[in-house]
Coordinates of C-alpha atoms and ligand atoms in Angstrom, one line a residue:
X2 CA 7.8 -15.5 26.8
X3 CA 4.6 -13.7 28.0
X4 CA 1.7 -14.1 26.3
X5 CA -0.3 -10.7 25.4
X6 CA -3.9 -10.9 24.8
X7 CA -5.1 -9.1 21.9
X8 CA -8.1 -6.9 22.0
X9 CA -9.4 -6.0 19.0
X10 CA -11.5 -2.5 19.2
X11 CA -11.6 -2.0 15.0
X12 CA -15.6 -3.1 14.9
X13 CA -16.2 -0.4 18.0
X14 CA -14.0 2.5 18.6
X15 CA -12.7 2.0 15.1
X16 CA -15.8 2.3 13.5
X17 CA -16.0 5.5 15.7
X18 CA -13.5 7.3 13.0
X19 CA -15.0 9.8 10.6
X20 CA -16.8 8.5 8.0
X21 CA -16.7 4.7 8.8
X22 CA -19.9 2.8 8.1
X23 CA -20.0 -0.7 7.7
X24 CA -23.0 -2.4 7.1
X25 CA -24.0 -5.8 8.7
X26 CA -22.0 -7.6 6.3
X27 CA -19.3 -6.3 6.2
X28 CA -18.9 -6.6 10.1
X29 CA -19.6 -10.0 9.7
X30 CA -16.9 -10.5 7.2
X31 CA -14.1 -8.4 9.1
X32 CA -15.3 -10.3 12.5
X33 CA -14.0 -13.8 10.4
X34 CA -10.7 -12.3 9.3
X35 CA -10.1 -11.1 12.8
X36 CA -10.8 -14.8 14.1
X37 CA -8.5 -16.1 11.5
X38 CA -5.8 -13.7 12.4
X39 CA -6.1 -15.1 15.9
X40 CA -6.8 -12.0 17.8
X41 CA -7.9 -13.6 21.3
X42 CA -10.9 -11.0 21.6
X43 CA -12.6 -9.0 19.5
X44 CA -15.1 -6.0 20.6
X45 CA -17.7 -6.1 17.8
X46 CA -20.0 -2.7 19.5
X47 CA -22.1 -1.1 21.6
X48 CA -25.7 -3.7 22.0
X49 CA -27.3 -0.8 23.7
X50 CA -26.5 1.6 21.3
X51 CA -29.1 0.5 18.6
X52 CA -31.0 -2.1 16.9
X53 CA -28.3 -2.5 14.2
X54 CA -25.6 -2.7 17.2
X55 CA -27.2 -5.1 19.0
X56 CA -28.0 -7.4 16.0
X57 CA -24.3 -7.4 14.7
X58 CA -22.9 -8.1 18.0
X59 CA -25.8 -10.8 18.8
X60 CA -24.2 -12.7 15.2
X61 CA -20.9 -12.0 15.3
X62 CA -20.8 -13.6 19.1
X63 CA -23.4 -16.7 17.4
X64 CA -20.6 -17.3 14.6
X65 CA -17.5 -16.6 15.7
X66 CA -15.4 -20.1 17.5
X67 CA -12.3 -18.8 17.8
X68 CA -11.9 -15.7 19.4
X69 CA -14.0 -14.4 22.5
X70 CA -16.8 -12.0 21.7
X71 CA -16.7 -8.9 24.0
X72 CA -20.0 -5.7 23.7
X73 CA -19.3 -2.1 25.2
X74 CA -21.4 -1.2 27.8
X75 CA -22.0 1.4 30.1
X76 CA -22.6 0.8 34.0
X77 CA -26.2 1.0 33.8
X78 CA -28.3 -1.9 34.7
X79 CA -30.5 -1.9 31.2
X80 CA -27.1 -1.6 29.3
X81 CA -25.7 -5.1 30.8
X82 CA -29.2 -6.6 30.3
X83 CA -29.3 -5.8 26.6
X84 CA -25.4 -6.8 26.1
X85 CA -26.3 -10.2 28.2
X86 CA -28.9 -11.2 25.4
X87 CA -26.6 -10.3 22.4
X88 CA -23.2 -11.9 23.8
X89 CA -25.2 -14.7 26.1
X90 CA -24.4 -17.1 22.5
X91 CA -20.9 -17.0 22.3
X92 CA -17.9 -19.3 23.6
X93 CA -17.0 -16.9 26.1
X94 CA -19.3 -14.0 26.9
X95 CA -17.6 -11.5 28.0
X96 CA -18.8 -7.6 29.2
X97 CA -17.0 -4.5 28.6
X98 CA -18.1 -2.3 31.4
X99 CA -16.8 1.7 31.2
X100 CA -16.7 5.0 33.1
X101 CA -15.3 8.1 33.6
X102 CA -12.3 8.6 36.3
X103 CA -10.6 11.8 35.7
X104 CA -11.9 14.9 37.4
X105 CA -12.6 16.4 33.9
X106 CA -15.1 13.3 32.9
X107 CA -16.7 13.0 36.3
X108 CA -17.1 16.4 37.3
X109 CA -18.3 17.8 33.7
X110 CA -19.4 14.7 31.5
X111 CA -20.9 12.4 34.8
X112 CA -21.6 15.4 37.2
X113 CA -20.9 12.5 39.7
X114 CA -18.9 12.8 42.7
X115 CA -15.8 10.1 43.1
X116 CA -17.6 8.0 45.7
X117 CA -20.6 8.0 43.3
X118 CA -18.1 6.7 40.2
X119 CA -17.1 3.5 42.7
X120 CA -20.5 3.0 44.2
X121 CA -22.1 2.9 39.9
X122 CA -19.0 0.8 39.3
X123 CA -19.1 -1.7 41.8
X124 CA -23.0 -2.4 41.3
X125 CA -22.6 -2.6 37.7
X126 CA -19.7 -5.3 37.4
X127 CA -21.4 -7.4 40.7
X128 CA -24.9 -7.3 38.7
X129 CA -22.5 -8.3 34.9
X130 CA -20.9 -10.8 37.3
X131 CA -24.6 -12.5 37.8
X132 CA -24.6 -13.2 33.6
X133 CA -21.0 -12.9 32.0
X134 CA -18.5 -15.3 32.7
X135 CA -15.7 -12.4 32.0
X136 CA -16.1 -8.8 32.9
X137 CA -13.8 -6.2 31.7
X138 CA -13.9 -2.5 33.7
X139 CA -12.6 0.4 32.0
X140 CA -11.3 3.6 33.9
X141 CA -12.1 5.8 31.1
X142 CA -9.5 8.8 30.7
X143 CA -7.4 6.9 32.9
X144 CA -4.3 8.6 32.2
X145 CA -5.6 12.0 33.3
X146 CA -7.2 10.7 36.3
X147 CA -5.5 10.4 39.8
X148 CA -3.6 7.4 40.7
X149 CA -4.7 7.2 44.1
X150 CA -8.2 7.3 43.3
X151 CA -7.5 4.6 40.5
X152 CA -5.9 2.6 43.4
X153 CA -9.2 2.7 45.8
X154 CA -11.7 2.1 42.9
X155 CA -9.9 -0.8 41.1
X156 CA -9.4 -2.6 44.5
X157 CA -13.3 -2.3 44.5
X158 CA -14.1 -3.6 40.8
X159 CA -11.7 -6.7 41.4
X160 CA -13.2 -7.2 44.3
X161 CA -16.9 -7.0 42.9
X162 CA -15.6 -10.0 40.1
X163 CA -13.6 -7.6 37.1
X164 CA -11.1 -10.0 36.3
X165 CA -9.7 -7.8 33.1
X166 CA -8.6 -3.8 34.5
X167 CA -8.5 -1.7 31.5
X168 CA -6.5 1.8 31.9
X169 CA -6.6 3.4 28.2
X170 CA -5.2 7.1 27.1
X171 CA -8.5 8.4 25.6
X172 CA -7.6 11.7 24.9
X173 CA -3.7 10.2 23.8
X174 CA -1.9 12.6 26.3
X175 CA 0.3 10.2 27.8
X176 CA 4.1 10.4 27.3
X177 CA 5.7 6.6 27.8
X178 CA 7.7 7.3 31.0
X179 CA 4.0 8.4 32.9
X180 CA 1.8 5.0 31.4
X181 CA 5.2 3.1 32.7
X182 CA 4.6 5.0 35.7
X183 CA 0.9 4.5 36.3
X184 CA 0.9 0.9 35.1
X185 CA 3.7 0.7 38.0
X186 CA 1.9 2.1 40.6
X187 CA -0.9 0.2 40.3
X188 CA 0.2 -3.0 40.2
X189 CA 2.2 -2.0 43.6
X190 CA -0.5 -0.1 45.3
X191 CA -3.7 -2.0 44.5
X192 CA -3.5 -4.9 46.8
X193 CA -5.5 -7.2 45.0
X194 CA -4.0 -6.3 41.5
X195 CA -2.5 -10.0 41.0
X196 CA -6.3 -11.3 40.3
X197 CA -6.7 -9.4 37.3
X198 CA -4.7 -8.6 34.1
X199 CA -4.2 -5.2 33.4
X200 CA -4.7 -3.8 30.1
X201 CA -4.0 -1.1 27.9
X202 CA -6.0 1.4 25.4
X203 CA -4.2 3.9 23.8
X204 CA -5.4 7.2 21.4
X205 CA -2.7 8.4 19.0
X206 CA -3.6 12.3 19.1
X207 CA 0.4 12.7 19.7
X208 CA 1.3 9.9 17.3
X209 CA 2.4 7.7 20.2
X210 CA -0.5 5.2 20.8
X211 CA 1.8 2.2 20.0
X212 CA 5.3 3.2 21.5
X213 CA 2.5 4.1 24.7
X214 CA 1.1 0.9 24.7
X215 CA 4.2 -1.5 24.5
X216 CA 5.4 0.4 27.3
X217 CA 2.6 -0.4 29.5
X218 CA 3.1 -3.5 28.1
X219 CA 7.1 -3.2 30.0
X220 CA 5.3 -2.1 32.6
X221 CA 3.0 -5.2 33.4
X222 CA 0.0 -5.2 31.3
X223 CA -1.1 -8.6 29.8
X224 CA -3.4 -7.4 28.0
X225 CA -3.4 -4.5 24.8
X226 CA -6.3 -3.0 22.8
X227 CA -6.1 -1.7 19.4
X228 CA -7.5 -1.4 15.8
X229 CA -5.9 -2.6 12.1
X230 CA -4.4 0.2 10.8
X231 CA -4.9 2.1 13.8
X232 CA -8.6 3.4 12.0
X233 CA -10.9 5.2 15.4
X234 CA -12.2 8.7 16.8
X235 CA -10.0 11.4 15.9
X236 CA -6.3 10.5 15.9
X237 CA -7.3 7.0 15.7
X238 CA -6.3 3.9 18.0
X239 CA -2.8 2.2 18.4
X240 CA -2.4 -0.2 15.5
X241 CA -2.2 -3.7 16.7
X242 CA -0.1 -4.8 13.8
X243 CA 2.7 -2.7 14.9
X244 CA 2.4 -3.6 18.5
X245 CA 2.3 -7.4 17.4
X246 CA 5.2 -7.2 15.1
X247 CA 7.3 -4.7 17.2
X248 CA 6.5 -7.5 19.9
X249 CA 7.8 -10.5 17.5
X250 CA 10.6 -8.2 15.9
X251 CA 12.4 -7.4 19.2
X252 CA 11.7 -10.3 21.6
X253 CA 15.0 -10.0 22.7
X254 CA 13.4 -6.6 24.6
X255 CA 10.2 -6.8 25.4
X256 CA 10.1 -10.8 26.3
X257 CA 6.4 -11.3 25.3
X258 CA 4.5 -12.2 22.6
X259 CA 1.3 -12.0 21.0
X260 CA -1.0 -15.5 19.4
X261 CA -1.5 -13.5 15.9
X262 CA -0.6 -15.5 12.7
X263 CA 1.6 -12.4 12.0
X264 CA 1.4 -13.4 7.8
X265 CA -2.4 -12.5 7.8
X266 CA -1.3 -9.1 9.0
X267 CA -1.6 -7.7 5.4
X268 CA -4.4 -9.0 4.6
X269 CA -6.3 -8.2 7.3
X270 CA -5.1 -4.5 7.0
X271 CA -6.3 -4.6 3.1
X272 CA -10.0 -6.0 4.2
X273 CA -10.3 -3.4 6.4
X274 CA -9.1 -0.6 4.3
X275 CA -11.2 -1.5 1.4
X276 CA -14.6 -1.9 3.8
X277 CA -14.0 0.9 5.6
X278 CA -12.9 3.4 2.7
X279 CA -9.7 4.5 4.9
X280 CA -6.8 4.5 2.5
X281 CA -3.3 2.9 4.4
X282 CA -0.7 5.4 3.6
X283 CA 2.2 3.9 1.8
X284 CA 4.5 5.0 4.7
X285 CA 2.7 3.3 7.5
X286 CA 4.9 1.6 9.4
X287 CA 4.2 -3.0 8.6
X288 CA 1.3 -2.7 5.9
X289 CA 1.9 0.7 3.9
X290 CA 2.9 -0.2 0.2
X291 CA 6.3 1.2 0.8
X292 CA 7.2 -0.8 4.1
X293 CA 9.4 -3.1 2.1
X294 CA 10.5 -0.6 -1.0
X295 CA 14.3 -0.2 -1.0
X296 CA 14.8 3.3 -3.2
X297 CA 18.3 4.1 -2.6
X298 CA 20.7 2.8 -4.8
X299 CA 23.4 1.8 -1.5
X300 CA 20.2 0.6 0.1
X301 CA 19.1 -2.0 -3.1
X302 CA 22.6 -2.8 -3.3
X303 CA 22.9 -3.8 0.7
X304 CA 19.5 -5.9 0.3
X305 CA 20.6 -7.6 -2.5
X306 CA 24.1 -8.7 -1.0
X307 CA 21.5 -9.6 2.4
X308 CA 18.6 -8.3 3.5
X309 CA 19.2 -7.9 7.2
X310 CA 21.3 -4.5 5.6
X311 CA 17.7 -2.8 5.7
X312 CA 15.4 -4.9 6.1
X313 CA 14.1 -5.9 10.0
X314 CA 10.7 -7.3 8.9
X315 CA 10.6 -9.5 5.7
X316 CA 7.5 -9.1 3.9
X317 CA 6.8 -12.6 4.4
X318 CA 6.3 -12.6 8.1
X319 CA 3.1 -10.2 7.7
X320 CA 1.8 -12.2 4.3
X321 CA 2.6 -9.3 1.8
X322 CA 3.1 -11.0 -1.6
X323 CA 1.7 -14.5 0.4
X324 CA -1.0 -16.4 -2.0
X325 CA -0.6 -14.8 -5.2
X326 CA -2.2 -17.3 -7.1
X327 CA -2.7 -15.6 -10.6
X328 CA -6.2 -16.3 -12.3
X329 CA -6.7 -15.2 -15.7
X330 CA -9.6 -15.2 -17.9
X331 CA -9.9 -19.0 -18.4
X332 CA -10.1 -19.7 -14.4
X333 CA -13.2 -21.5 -13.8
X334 CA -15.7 -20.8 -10.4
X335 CA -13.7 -23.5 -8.2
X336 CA -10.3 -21.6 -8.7
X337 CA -11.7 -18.3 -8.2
X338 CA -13.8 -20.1 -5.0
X339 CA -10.5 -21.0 -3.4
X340 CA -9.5 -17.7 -4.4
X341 CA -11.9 -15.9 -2.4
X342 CA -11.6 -18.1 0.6
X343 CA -7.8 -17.5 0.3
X344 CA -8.3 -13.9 0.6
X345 CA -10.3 -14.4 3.5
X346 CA -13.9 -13.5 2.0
X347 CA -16.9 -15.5 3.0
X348 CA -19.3 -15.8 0.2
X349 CA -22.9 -17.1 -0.4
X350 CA -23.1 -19.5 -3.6
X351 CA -25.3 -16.4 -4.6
X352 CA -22.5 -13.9 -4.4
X353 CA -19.8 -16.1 -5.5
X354 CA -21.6 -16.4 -8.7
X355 CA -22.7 -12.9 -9.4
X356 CA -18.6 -11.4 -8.5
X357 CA -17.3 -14.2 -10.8
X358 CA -19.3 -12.9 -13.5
X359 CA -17.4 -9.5 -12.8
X360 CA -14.7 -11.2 -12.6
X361 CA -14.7 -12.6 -16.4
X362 CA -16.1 -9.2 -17.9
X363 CA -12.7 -7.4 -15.7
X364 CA -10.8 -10.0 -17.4
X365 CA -12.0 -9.2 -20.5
X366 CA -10.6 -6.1 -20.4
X367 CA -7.5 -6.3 -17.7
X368 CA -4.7 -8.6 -18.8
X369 CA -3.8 -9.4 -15.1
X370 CA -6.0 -9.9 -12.3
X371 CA -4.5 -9.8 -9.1
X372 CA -5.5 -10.0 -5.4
X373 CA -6.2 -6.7 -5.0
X374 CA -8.6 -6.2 -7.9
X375 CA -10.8 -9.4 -6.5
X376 CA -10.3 -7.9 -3.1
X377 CA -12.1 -5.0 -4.6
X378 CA -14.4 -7.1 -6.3
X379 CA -15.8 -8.9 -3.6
X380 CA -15.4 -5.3 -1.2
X381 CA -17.9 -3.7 -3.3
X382 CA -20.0 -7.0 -3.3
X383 CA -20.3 -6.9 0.5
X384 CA -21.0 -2.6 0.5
X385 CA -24.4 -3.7 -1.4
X386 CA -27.2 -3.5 0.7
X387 CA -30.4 -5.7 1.6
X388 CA -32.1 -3.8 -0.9
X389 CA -30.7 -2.3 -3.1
X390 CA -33.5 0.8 -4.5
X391 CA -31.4 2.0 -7.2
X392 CA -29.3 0.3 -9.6
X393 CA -26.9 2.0 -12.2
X394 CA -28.0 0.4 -15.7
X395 CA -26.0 2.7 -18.3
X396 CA -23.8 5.9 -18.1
X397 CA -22.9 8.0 -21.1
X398 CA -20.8 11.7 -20.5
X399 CA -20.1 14.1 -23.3
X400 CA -17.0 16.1 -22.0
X401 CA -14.7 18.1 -24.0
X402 CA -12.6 21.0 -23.0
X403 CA -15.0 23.0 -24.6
X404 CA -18.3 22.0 -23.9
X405 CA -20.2 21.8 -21.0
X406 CA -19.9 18.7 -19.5
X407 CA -23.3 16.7 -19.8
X408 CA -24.1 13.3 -18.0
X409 CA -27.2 10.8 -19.3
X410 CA -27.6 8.2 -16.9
X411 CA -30.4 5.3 -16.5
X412 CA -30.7 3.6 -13.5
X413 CA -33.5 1.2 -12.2
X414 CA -35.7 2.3 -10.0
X415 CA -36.9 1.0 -6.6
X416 CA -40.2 -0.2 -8.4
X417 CA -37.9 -2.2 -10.9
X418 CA -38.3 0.5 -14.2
X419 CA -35.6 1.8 -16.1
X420 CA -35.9 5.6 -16.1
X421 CA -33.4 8.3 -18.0
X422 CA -32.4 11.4 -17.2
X423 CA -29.7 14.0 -18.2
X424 CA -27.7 16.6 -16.8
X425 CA -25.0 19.2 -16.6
X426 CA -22.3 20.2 -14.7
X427 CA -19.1 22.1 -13.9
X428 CA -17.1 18.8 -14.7
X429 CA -17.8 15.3 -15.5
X430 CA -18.2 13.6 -12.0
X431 CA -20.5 16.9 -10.9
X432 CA -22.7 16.3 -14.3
X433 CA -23.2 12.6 -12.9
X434 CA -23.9 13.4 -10.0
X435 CA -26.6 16.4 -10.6
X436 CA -27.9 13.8 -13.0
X437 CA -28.6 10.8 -10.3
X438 CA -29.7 13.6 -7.9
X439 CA -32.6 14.9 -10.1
X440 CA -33.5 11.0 -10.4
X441 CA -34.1 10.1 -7.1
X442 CA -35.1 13.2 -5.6
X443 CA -33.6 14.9 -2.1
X444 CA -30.4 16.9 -1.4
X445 CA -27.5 14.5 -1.4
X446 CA -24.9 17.0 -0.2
X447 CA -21.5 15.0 -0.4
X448 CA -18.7 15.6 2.1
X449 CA -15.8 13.5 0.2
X450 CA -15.3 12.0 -2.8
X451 CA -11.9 9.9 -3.3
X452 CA -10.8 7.9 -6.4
X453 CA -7.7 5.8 -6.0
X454 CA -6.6 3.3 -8.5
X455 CA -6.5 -0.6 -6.8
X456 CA -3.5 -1.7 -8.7
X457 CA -0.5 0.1 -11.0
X458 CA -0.9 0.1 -14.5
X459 CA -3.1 1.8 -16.9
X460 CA -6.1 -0.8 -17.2
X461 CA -6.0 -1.0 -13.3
X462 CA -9.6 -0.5 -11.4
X463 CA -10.9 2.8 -10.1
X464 CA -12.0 2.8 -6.3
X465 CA -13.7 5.4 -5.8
X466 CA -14.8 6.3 -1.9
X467 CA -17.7 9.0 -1.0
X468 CA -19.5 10.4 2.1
X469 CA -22.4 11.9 1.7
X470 CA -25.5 13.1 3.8
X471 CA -28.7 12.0 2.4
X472 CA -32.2 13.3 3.9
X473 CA -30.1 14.0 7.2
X474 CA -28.6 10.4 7.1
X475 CA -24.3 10.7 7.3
X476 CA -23.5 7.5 4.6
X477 CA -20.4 6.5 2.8
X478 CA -20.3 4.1 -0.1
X479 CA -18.4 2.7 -2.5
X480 CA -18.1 1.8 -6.7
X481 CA -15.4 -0.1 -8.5
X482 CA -15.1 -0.2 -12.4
X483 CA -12.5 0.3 -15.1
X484 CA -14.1 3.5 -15.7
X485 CA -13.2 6.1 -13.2
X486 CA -16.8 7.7 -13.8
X487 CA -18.7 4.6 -13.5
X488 CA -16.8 4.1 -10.3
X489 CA -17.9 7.4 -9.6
X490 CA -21.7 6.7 -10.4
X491 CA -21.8 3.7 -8.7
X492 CA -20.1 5.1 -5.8
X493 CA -22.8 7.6 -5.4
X494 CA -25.7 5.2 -5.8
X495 CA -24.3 2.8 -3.0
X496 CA -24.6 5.3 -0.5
X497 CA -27.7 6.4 -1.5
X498 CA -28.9 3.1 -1.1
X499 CA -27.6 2.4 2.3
X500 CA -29.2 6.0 3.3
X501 CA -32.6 4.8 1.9
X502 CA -31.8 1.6 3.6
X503 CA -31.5 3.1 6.6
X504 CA -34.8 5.1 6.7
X505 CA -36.9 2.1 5.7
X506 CA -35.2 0.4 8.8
X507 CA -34.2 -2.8 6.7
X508 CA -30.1 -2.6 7.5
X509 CA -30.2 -0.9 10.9
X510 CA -26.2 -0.6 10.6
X511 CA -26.2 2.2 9.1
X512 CA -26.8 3.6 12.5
X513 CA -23.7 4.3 14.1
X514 CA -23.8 5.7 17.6
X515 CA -20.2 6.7 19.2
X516 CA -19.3 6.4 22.6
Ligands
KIV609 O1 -10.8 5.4 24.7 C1 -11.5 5.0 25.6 O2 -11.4 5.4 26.8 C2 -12.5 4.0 25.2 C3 -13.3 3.4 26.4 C4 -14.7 3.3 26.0 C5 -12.7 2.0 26.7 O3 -12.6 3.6 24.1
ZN610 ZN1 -10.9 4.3 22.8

């Protein structure tokens, strides 16, 4: 079998998608599930994009054993420079270096001529060589460029010390019989091609980003870049839990295999749903809720008699249903601990103790808690910011299909004092929300508001998701409570918090810079 090296993009060009935010720690804590699912390296930004890049990527390379830590970079000099001082702490520093090859991005985004485009990238990856172990060139818009000039200009960047030759579908154009064909070609043509491991990046604007990128994978790439859930700009990326399982699933074909622990596949996906307020549809292919749901009676009939009838992936190779360890009200802190760890979360003694005493008022009130709702639990835990200005104390809403719909809400204030206020609105969640907005002063004008429930049932959790634009700041945040409007309140005053946050300076990952 080959082995495929997985490149994990979710913390750069899947933070890239619309709406996705996530704050220092919850970077931190998808970085950890990523090492524990054994990707082999994981892209955690952009250093030279901003402070709160460069300060994410700088800890995530510091505390991170198991996987190598790569940073985006562009091939400027000052770029490298700042990426060598965030990545210079971990096990293997590594350099992403990119650039435009098609005629479209060097004629109208560069305004460079070809021989330019080699010159830029030959100096930057022999100045990365003179820090970074590992250097990694990307021909950006690869798959609209031409192959011949991809031939002369990766001969170059091996030559100058890239040892990794990226080729990704930016704009997902590709068809599979052309990446075959270009992967072909240049391992043929390029002379020196057998020093360096091709790899493959693939955009799903035509929905084929992972049927692309096992075909490059045919085709000789050892190495293939994705996101969970397939979450980036646009479209999105190729999902890496479908390449890896389509990989595993039909050996027999493709003869290679990935290092993932396959059963943390679910999990992972779950962690990143939840933290970056992107919703798995229940059809995606491996981690939607309906990947393993037989409906049709000859279907539930043909599983029962044996499961290979229908089924090609048993839930248990990707973990769904793994660890499901009930706790109840009486489960004391060292349970719920092990819980949390089991689920993948990282947690201060200080959090621990502040989600488990959420944890025994949900079970006051739930009569099952399951993974999911302490997934949520600990989600909205990690959404809180460095300082949190505004704190939801109480909530009371008179609605009735009568009246006009009328919020009171107290919240404490950034100086620590309660303060009141009440007001109405068209509905109940728009009467909350004119009545936080008269509280803290500014325009909050929000973009999307979404309220799923985390489990079935009718005392399940509320989740609800918003994205808002605060005093010219794009945020999202996040609530969870039994109450749909409290989730809805406290929804509201997390992203205000990480906007006010963010203008103070204190959690510079609110800034999110795309390439
Ligand atoms: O899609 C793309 O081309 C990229 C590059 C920056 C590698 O994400
Ligand atoms: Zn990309």
């Amino acid at each position: 079998m080959r082995k495929i090296n997985v490149f994990d993009t979710t913390l750069r060009d899947g933070e890239q998608a619309p709406g996705v935010n996530f704050n220092f720690d919850e970077k931190m804590q998808i970085a950890y599930q990523l090492e524990r699912l054994g990707v082999d390296i994981i892209e955690a930004g952009f250093p030279a994009s901003s402070n709160g890049s460069f300060e994410s990527v700088k800890n995530i390379a510091d505390s991170i054993k198991g996987s190598s830590v790569t940073g985006l970079s562009r091939t400027v000099f000052k770029d490298i420079d700042t990426a060598w001082e965030a990545l210079k702490g971990g096990v293997e520093p590594r350099l992403h270096i990119f650039i435009g090859t098609s005629p479209i991005h060097m004629e109208h985004k560069l305004r460079m001529t070809p021989e330019q485009v080699i010159e830029n990238s030959v100096e930057a990856v022999k100045y990365a060589k003179t820090r970074f172990p590992h250097v990694q060139w990307s021909a950006e818009d690869a798959c609209r460029s031409d192959l011949d000039f991809l031939v002369k200009i990766i001969e170059k960047v091996i030559d100058a010390g890239a040892e990794v030759i990226n080729l990704p579908d930016t704009v997902g154009y590709v068809t599979q019989d052309e990446i075959r064909h270009m992967f072909r070609y240049i391992k043929e043509n390029v002379p020196n091609s057998d020093q360096a491991v091709l790899s493959t990046h693939c955009h799903d604007d035509l929905g084929m980003a992972a049927a692309n990128s096992l075909a490059a994978l045919e085709a000789g790439a050892g190495q293939v870049e994705g996101t969970i859930n397939g979450i980036g700009e646009r479209a999105g990326n190729a999902s890496l839990e479908e390449i890896a399982v389509a990989l595993k699933i039909r050996n027999d074909y493709y003869k290679a295999e990935t290092g993932l622990t396959l059963n943390e596949i679910k999990r992972t996906s779950t962690m990143i749903s939840k933290l970056s307020g992107m919703t798995v549809p229940s059809n995606k292919a491996v981690v939607g809720d309906n990947a393993f749901a037989h409906e049709s009676g000859i279907h539930q009939d043909g599983v029962l008699k044996n499961s290979s009838t229908y089924e090609i992936i048993t839930p248990d190779l990707v973990g769904v249903n793994a660890n499901r360890m009930v706790l109840g009200k009486l489960s004391g802190l060292h349970a719920f601990k092990n819980k949390i760890e089991a689920l993948g979360y990282q947690a201060s003694e200080e959090e621990l103790k502040k989600v488990f005493k959420e944890f025994k008022t949900l079970a006051d009130k739930k009569s099952e808690i399951t993974d999911e709702d302490i997934m949520a639990l600990m989600s909205e835990e990690k959404a809180g910011e460095s300082v949190s200005y505004y704190e939801v104390e109480t909530l009371q809403v008179n609605y009735g299909t009568t009246n006009i719909p009328t919020a009171t809400v107290t919240l404490k204030n950034p100086e620590g004092n309660t303060i009141q206020e009440a007001a109405t609105g068209s509905g109940s969640v728009e009467a909350v929300y004119q009545t936080i907005e008269r509280m803290i002063g500014g325009h909050a004008d929000l973009k999307d508001y979404r309220i799923q429930s985390i489990t079935g049932g009718r005392d399940a959790l509320a989740e609800v998701n918003v994205l808002m634009e605060y005093e010219g700041v794009e945020v999202s945040g996040r609530g969870t409570a039994n109450d749909v409007l409290e989730a809805s309140a406290r929804a509201y005053i997390n992203a205000i918090n990480r906007a006010l946050n963010y203008q103070s300076g204190r959690d510079l990952q609110a800034e999110k810079v795309n390439v």
